[in-house]
Amino acid sequence: MNPQTTRRPLRGALAIYGARSARQHIARTAAIARQLDQIAPSTAEVRIVPVTIDDQPRTRAVLLNDLIQPVSAGHDARAAAARLLRHMFPRADWSAPQRYNVHTGHLTPDAPAVPTALGIDTAEAAR
C-alpha cells in the first residue's frame, strides 16, 4: 500500500494566478477611478459610514480630494459613489465604516484612530 502524498502547487501556476489577479486589480482600480472622476472630479478618497436616522438605516458618503478636503459634490454624486463602491465590492462589510483610496484601489475599514503624535496609542500608555 502506498502512503498518500500531497503535491505542492506548481510555482509557474501560482505565478500565472498572481499575475492574473494583479491585472484584474489594476483594471478594476482604473475603472472605479474613471467612474468616480465622472461623478465628482478630483476625488481621491471615499469614506462611507452607515448611520441611523429616524430608526431608518442609511449610508452617508464623503468624497475627499488629495488634500483630505471635502469635494464639493451634491447628494446625488455622493449616493452614486456609494452605490458604485457597493457594486464593485459586494462582499465588504457595509455595516461598518469603510474607506476607499482611489490611487491604491484598496477598501479598508475606517476605524477611528488616535494621532501618533499624542503618544497614547500604545498599551503601556493606556494603563
Coordinates of C-alpha atoms in Angstrom, one line a residue:
M1 CA 0.0 0.0 0.0
N2 CA 1.4 3.4 -1.0
P3 CA 1.2 6.2 1.5
Q4 CA -0.9 9.2 0.4
T5 CA 1.3 12.1 -0.7
T6 CA 0.1 15.6 -1.4
R7 CA 1.6 17.5 -4.3
R8 CA 2.5 21.1 -3.8
P9 CA 1.2 23.6 -6.4
L10 CA 3.5 24.3 -9.3
R11 CA 5.3 27.7 -9.0
G12 CA 4.5 28.6 -12.6
A13 CA 0.8 28.1 -11.9
L14 CA 1.0 30.3 -8.8
A15 CA 2.8 33.0 -10.8
I16 CA 0.2 32.9 -13.5
Y17 CA -2.6 33.2 -11.0
G18 CA -0.9 36.0 -9.1
A19 CA -0.3 38.0 -12.4
R20 CA -3.9 37.4 -13.5
S21 CA -5.3 38.7 -10.1
A22 CA -2.9 41.7 -10.3
R23 CA -4.1 42.6 -13.8
Q24 CA -7.7 42.3 -12.6
H25 CA -7.0 44.6 -9.6
I26 CA -5.4 47.2 -11.8
A27 CA -8.3 47.1 -14.3
R28 CA -10.9 47.4 -11.5
T29 CA -9.0 50.2 -9.9
A30 CA -8.8 52.1 -13.1
A31 CA -12.5 51.6 -13.9
I32 CA -13.5 52.8 -10.4
A33 CA -11.2 55.8 -10.7
R34 CA -12.7 56.8 -14.1
Q35 CA -16.2 56.5 -12.9
L36 CA -15.5 58.4 -9.7
D37 CA -13.9 61.1 -11.8
Q38 CA -17.1 61.4 -13.8
I39 CA -19.2 61.5 -10.7
A40 CA -17.0 64.1 -8.8
P41 CA -13.7 65.3 -10.4
S42 CA -10.6 65.3 -8.1
T43 CA -11.9 62.6 -5.8
A44 CA -9.0 60.8 -4.1
E45 CA -10.8 59.1 -1.2
V46 CA -14.3 58.0 -0.4
R47 CA -15.5 57.3 3.1
I48 CA -18.7 55.5 3.6
V49 CA -20.4 55.5 7.0
P50 CA -23.7 53.6 8.0
V51 CA -26.0 55.8 10.1
T52 CA -29.5 55.5 11.6
I53 CA -31.8 58.4 11.1
D54 CA -35.4 58.2 12.5
D55 CA -34.9 54.5 13.0
Q56 CA -34.1 54.1 9.3
P57 CA -30.7 52.6 8.4
R58 CA -28.9 54.9 5.8
T59 CA -25.5 55.3 4.3
R60 CA -23.5 58.5 4.2
A61 CA -20.6 59.0 1.9
V62 CA -17.9 61.7 2.0
L63 CA -15.8 62.4 -1.1
L64 CA -12.3 63.8 -0.3
N65 CA -9.6 65.2 -2.6
D66 CA -5.8 64.7 -2.3
L67 CA -5.5 67.2 0.5
I68 CA -8.2 65.4 2.5
Q69 CA -10.7 68.2 2.0
P70 CA -14.3 67.6 1.0
V71 CA -15.1 67.7 -2.7
S72 CA -18.0 70.0 -3.5
A73 CA -20.5 67.4 -4.7
G74 CA -24.2 67.1 -4.3
H75 CA -26.2 64.4 -2.6
D76 CA -26.7 62.6 -5.9
A77 CA -23.0 62.4 -6.5
R78 CA -22.2 61.1 -3.0
A79 CA -25.0 58.5 -3.3
A80 CA -23.7 57.4 -6.8
A81 CA -20.2 57.0 -5.4
A82 CA -21.5 54.8 -2.5
R83 CA -23.6 52.7 -5.0
L84 CA -20.6 52.3 -7.2
L85 CA -18.4 51.0 -4.4
R86 CA -21.1 48.7 -3.0
H87 CA -21.5 47.3 -6.5
M88 CA -17.7 46.8 -7.0
F89 CA -17.1 45.3 -3.5
P90 CA -20.2 43.2 -2.8
R91 CA -18.5 41.1 -0.1
A92 CA -17.3 44.1 2.0
D93 CA -18.8 44.6 5.5
W94 CA -21.0 47.7 4.8
S95 CA -22.4 47.7 8.3
A96 CA -19.1 49.2 9.4
P97 CA -17.4 52.4 8.2
Q98 CA -15.3 51.8 5.1
R99 CA -12.6 53.9 3.3
Y100 CA -11.7 53.6 -0.4
N101 CA -8.4 55.0 -1.7
V102 CA -8.7 55.8 -5.4
H103 CA -5.0 55.7 -6.0
T104 CA -4.3 52.3 -4.5
G105 CA -7.7 50.7 -5.1
H106 CA -8.0 49.4 -1.6
L107 CA -11.1 49.3 0.5
T108 CA -10.3 49.2 4.2
P109 CA -12.3 49.5 7.4
D110 CA -12.3 53.1 8.6
A111 CA -11.7 52.8 12.3
P112 CA -11.2 55.9 14.3
A113 CA -7.6 56.3 15.4
V114 CA -5.6 58.4 17.8
P115 CA -2.8 60.6 16.2
T116 CA 0.5 59.0 16.9
A117 CA 2.0 62.4 17.9
L118 CA -0.1 62.3 21.1
G119 CA 1.7 59.1 22.2
I120 CA -1.4 57.5 23.8
D121 CA -1.8 54.7 21.2
T122 CA 0.3 52.2 23.0
A123 CA -0.8 49.6 25.5
E124 CA 1.6 50.8 28.2
A125 CA 0.4 54.4 28.0
A126 CA -3.2 53.3 28.3
R127 CA -2.6 51.7 31.7

